Short mmCIF file of C-alpha atoms and ligand atoms in Angstrom, two decimals:
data_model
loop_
_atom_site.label_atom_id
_atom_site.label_comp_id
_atom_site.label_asym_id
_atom_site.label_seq_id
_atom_site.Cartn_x
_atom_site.Cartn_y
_atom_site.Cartn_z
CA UNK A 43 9.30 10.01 -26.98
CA UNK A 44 8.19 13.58 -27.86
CA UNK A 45 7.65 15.81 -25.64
CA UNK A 46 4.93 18.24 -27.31
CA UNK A 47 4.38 21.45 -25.54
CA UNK A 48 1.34 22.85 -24.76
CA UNK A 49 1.93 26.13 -23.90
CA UNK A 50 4.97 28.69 -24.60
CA UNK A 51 6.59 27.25 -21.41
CA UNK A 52 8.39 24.35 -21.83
CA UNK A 53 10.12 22.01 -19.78
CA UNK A 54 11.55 19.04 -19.98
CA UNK A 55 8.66 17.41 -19.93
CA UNK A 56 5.01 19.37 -21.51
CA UNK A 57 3.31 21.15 -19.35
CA UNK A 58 1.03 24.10 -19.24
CA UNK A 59 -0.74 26.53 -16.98
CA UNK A 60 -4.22 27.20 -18.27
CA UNK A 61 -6.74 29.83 -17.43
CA UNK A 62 -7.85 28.00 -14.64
CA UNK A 63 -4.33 27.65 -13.51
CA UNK A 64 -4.75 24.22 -13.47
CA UNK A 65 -1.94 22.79 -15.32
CA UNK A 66 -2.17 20.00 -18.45
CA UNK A 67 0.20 17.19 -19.56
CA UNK A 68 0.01 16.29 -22.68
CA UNK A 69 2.94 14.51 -24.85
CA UNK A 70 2.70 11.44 -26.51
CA UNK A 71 3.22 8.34 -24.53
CA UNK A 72 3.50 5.44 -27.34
CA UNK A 73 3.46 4.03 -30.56
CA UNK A 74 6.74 4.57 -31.73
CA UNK A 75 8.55 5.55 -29.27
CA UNK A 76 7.30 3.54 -26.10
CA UNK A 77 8.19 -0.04 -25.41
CA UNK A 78 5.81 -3.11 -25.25
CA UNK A 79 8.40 -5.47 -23.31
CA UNK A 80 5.94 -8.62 -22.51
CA UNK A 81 7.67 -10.35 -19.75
CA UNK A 82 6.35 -13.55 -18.42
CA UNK A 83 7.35 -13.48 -14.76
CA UNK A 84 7.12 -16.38 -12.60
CA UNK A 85 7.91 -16.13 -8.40
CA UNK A 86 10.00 -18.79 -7.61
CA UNK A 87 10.85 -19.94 -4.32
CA UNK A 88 14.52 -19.95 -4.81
CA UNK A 89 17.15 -20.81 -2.18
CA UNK A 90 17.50 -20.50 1.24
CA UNK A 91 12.93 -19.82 0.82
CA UNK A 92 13.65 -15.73 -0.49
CA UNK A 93 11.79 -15.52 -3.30
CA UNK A 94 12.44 -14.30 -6.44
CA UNK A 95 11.85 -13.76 -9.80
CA UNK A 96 13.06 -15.36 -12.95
CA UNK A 97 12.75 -13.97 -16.26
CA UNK A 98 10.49 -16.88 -18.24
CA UNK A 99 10.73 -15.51 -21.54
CA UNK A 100 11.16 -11.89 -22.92
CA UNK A 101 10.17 -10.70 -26.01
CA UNK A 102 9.89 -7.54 -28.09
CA UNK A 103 6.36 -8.43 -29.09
CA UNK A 104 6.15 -6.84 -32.44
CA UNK A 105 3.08 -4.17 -32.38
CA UNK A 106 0.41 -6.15 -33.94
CA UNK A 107 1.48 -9.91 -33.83
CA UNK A 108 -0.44 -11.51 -29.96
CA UNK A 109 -1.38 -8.38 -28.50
CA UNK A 110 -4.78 -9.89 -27.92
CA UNK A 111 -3.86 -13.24 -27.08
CA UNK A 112 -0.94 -11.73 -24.56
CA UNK A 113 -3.35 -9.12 -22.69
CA UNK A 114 -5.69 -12.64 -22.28
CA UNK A 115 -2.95 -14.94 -20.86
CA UNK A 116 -4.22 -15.63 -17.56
CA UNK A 117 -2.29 -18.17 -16.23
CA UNK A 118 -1.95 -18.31 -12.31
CA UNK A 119 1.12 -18.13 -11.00
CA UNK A 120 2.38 -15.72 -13.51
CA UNK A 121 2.87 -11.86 -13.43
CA UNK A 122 1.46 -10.09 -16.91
CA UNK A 123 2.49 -6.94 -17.60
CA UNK A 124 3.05 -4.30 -19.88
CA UNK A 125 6.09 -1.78 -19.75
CA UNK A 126 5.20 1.66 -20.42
CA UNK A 127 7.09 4.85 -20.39
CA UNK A 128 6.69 8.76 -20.64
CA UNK A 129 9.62 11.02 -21.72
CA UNK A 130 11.47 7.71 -20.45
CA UNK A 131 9.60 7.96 -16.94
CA UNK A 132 9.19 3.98 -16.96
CA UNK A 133 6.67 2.07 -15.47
CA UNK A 134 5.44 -1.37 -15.30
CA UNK A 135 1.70 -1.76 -15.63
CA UNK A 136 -0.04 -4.57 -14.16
CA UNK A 137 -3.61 -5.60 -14.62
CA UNK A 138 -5.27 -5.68 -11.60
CA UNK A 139 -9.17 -4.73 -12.32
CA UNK A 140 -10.32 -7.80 -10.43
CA UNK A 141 -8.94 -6.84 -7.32
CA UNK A 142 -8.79 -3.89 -5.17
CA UNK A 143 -5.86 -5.69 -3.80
CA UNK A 144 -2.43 -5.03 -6.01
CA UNK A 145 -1.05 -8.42 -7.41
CA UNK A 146 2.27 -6.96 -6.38
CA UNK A 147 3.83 -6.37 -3.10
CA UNK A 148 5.94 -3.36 -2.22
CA UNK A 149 8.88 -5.45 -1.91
CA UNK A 150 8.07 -7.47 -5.04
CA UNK A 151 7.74 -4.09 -6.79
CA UNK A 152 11.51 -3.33 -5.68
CA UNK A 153 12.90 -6.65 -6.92
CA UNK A 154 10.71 -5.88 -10.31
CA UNK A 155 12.03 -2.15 -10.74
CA UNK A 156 15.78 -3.29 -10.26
CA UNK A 157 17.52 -2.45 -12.83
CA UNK A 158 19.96 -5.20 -13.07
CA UNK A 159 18.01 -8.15 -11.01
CA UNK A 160 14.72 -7.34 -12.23
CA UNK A 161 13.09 -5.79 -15.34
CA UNK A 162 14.03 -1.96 -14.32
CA UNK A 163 11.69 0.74 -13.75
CA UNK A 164 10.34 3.57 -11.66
CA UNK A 165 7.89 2.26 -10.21
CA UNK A 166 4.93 -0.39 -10.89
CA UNK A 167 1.16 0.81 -11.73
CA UNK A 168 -1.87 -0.92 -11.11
CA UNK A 169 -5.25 -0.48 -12.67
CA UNK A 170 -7.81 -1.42 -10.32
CA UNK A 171 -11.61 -1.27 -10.24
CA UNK A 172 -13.13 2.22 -9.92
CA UNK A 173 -13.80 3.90 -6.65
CA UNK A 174 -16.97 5.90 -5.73
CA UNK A 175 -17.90 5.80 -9.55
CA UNK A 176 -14.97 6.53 -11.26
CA UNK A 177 -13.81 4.06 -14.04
CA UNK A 178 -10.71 2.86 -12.64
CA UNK A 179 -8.09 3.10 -10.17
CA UNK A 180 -4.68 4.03 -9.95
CA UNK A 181 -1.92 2.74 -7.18
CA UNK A 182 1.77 3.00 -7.93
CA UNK A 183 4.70 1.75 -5.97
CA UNK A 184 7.73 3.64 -6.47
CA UNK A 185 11.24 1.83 -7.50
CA UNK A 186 11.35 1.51 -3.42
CA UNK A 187 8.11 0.31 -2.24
CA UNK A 188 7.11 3.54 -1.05
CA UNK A 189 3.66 4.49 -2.33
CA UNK A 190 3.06 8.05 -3.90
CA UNK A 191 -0.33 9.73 -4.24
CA UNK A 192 -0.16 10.59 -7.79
CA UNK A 193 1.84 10.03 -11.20
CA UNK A 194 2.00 12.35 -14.23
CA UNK A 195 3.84 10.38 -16.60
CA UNK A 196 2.32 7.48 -15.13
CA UNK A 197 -1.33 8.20 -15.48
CA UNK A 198 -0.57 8.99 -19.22
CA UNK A 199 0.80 5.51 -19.63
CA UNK A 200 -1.94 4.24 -17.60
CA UNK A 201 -4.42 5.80 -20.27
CA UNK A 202 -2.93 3.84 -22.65
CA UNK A 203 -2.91 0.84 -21.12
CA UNK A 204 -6.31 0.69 -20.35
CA UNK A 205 -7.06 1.76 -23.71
CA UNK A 206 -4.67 -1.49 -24.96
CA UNK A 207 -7.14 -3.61 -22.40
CA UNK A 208 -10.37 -2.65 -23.58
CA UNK A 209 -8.84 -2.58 -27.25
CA UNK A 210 -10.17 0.95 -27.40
CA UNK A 211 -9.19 3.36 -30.29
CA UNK A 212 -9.39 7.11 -31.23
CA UNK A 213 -9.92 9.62 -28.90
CA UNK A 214 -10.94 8.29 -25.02
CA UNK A 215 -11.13 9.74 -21.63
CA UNK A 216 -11.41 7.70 -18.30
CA UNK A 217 -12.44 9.08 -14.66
CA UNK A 218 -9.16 7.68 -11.92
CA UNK A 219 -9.32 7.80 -8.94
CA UNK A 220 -5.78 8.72 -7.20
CA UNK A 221 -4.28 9.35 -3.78
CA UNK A 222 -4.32 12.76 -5.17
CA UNK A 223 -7.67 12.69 -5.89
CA UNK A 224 -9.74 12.37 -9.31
CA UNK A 225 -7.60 12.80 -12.35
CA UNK A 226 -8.80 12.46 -16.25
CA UNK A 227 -6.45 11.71 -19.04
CA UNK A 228 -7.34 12.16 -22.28
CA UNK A 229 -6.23 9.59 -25.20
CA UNK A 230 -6.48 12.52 -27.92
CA UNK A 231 -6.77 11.23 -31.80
CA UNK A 232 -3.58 11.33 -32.40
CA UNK A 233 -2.72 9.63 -29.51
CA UNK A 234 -0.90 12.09 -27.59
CA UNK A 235 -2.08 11.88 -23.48
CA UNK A 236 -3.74 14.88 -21.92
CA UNK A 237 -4.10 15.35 -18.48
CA UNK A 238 -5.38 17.83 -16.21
CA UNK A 239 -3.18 17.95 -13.33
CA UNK A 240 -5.53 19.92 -11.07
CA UNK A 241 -4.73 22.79 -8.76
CA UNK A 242 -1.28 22.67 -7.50
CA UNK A 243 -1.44 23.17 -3.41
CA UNK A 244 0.84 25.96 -1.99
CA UNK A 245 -0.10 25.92 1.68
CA UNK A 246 3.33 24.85 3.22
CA UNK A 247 2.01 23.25 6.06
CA UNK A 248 0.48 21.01 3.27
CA UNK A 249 2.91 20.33 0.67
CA UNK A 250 4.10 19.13 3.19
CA UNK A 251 6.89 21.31 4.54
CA UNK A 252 8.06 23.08 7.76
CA UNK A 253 9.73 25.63 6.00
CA UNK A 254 7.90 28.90 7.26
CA UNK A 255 5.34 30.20 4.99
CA UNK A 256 7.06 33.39 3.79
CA UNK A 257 4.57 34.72 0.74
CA UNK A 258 0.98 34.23 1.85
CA UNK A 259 0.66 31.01 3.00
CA UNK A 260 3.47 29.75 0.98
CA UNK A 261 7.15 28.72 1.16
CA UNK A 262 8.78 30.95 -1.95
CA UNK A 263 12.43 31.57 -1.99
CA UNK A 264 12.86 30.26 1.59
CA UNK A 265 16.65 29.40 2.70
CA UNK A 266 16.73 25.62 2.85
CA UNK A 267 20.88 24.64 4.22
CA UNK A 268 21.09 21.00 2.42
CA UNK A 269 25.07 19.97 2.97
CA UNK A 270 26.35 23.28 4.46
CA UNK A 271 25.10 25.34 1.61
CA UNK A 272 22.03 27.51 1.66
CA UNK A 273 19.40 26.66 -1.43
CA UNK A 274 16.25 29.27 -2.53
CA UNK A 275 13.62 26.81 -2.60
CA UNK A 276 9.69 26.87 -3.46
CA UNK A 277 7.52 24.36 -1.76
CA UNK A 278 4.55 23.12 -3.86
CA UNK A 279 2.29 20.41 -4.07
CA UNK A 280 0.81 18.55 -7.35
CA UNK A 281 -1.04 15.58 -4.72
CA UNK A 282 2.91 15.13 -3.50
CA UNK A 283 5.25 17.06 -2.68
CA UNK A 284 7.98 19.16 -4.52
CA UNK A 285 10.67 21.00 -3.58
CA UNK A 286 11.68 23.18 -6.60
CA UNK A 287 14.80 25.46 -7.12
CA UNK A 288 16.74 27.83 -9.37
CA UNK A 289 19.70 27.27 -7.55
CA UNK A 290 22.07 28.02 -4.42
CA UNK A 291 21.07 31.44 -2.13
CA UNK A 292 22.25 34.47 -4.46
CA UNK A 293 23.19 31.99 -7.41
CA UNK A 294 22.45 33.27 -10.53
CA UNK A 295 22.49 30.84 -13.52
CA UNK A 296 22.08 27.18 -12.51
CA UNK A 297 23.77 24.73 -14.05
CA UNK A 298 21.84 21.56 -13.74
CA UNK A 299 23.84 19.56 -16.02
CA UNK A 300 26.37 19.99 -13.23
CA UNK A 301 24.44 19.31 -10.31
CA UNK A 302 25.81 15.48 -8.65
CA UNK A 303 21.92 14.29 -8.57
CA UNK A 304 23.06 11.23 -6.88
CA UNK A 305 24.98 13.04 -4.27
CA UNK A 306 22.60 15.97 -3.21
CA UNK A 307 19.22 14.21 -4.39
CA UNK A 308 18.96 12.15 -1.37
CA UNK A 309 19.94 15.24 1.23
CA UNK A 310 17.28 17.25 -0.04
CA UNK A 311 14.75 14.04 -0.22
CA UNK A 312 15.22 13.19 3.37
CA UNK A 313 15.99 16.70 4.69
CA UNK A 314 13.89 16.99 7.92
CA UNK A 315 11.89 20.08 6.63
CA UNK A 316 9.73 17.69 4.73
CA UNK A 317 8.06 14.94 7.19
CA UNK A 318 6.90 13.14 3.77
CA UNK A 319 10.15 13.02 2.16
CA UNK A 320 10.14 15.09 -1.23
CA UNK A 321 10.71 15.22 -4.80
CA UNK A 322 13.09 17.49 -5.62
CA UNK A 323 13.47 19.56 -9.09
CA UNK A 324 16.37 21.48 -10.03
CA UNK A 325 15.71 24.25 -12.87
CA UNK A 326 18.06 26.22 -15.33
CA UNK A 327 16.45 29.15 -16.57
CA UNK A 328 17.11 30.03 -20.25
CA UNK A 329 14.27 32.25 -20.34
CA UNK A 330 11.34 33.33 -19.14
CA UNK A 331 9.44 30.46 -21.27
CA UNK A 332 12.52 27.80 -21.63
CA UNK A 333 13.42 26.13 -18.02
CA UNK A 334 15.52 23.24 -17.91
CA UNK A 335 14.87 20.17 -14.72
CA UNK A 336 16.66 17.46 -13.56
CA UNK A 337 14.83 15.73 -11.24
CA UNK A 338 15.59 13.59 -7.72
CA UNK A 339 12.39 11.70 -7.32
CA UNK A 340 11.34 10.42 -3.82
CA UNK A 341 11.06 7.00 -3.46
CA UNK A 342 12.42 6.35 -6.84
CA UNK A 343 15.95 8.62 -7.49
CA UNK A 344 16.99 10.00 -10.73
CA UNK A 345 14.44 9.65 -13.64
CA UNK A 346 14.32 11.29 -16.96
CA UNK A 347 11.21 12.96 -17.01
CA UNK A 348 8.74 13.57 -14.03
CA UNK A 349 4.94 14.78 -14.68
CA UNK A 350 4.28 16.12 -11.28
CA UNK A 351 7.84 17.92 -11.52
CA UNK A 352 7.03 19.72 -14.56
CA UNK A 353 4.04 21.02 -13.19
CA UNK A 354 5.79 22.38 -9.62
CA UNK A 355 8.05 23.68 -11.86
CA UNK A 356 5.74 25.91 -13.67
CA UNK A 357 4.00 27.03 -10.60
CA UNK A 358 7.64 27.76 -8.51
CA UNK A 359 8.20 29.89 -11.59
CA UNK A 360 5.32 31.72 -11.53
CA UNK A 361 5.46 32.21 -8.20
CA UNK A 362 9.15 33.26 -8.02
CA UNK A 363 8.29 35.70 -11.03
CA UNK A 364 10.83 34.04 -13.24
CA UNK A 365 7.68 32.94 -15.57
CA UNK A 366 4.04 34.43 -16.70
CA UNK A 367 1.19 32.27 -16.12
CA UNK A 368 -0.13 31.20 -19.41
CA UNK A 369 -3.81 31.32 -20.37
CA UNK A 370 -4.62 28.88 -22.93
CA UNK A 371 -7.76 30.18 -24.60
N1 API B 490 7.21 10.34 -12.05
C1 API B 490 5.98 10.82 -11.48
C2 API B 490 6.14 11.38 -10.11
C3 API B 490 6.21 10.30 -9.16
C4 API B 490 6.43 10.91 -7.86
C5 API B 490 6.88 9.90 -6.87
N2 API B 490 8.29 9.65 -7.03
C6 API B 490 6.58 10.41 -5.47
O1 API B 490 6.94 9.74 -4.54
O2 API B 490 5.94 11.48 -5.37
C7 API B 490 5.31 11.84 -12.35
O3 API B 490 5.49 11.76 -13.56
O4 API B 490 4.58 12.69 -11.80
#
């Protein structure tokens, strides 16, 4: 997948802070680097009445041979999907504009994002009917059922998808509604996902955090003890919430590619400062426009690439002066 940057700041994944201080994805989410894996899945009552599911048939569907004729199957009693990723954020995308009901359950959605029982992913997306107008909806259950409010990555893949649906091509944008309220990606012509991530929220008390608000109403460099060690951490929220950090209290060079994501990750997820749980992002700074995250995402662990992240990212910096904001004309 390429990551294209759109601005002089670049993380792991694009992202950039615009006049408006909004901030914009924008990378490319397919063609030849995402993967069409058309599952068949069937739910099978197996033993002992727990149900679960049984790979029918997998196939690399080759990019032109049955796209139509897969995206048409219908057949009750089978799941059709369509795995997407972004910067290897993976989802599975499901289908599900007749009903404002997702096909999937939470717990199906954990059996389907196993990696080694199921097909593996970060979560599963659903594109529903619009709500108060907009074109569509998006829901997402993370790898463990738990429901987030929004989805970078995600809502990039679910631009294509819908464009795959509707057989759309060229440039397209689409009004979504999200738990994080109304987001527009952009299918640009060369296929490359835009997205407008909106204003980032800073207000601790609605991240949300308990950490005392320490620079206006914000939580900026605040002591957070995860494990007997004290972090610097910045609070923000992109529709749900990030905890961000450069590193240990009085630490000068992270290291991320020796941070033991699996280890700490969950400690700072569950730490009781954050009543929602949080994702967390942990940032080497190279310079002031090159920052390097690894990422502990609620609800779904370590993934490759996180949209949302990216974005706190840019606004921690900012607001820990380690980065300008960027104005893109
Ligand atoms: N990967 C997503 C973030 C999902 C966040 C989810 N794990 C949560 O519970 O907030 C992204 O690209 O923004």
């Amino acid at each position: 997948m390429a990551a294209t940057t759109t601005s002089s700041i670049s993380v792991s994944s694009s992202s950039s802070l615009n006049s408006s201080s909004r901030r914009c994805l924008s990378s490319l989410v397919q063609s030849r680097h995402c993967s069409f894996l058309r599952n068949n899945l069937t739910l099978n009552k197996s033993c002992k009445g727990r149900r679960s599911f049984q790979v029918v048939a997998v196939s690399m569907a080759p990019e032109t041979q049955g796209r139509a004729s897969f995206l048409d199957r219908k057949e009750s009693g089978f799941l059709h999907f369509v795995k997407y990723h972004g910067l290897g954020n993976d989802f599975i995308l499901v289908d599900n504009r007749n009903s404002t009901e997702p096909k999937v359950t939470p717990e199906q959605a954990v059996k389907l994002c196993d990696r080694n029982f199921g097909v593996g992913a970060d979560g599963v997306i659903f594109a529903m009917p619009g709500t108060n107008g907009t074109d569509y909806t998006m829901r997402i259950f993370n790898s463990d059922g738990s429901e987030p409010e929004m989805c970078g990555n995600g809502v990039r893949c679910f631009a294509r998808f819908i464009a795959e649906l509707e057989n759309l091509q060229g440039k397209h944008s689409f009004t979504v509604h999200t738990g994080a309220g109304l987001i527009v990606p952009e299918i640009q012509d060369d296929g490359k996902v835009k997205v407008d991530m909106g204003e980032p929220v800073l207000r601790a008390a609605d991240v949300p955090t308990k950490l005392p608000a320490n620079k206006e109403s914000s939580a900026v460099k605040s002591d957070l003890v995860v494990d007997g060690e004290t972090w610097s951490v910045t609070c923000v929220s992109m529709g749900n919430p990030h905890c961000v950090t450069f590193g240990r209290k009085g630490e000068q060079n992270l290291v991320v590619d020796q941070i033991q994501l699996a280890d700490i990750g969950p400690k700072f997820e569950h730490h009781d400062v954050f009543p929602a749980r949080t994702n967390t992002e942990f940032v080497q700074v190279f310079s002031r426009s090159h920052l390097k995250m690894r990422v502990w995402e609620r609800g779904a662990g370590a993934t490759l690439a996180c949209g949302t992240g990216a974005c706190a990212v840019v606004v921690a910096a900012v607001l820990e002066s380690r980065s300008e904001r960027v104005s893109t004309a």
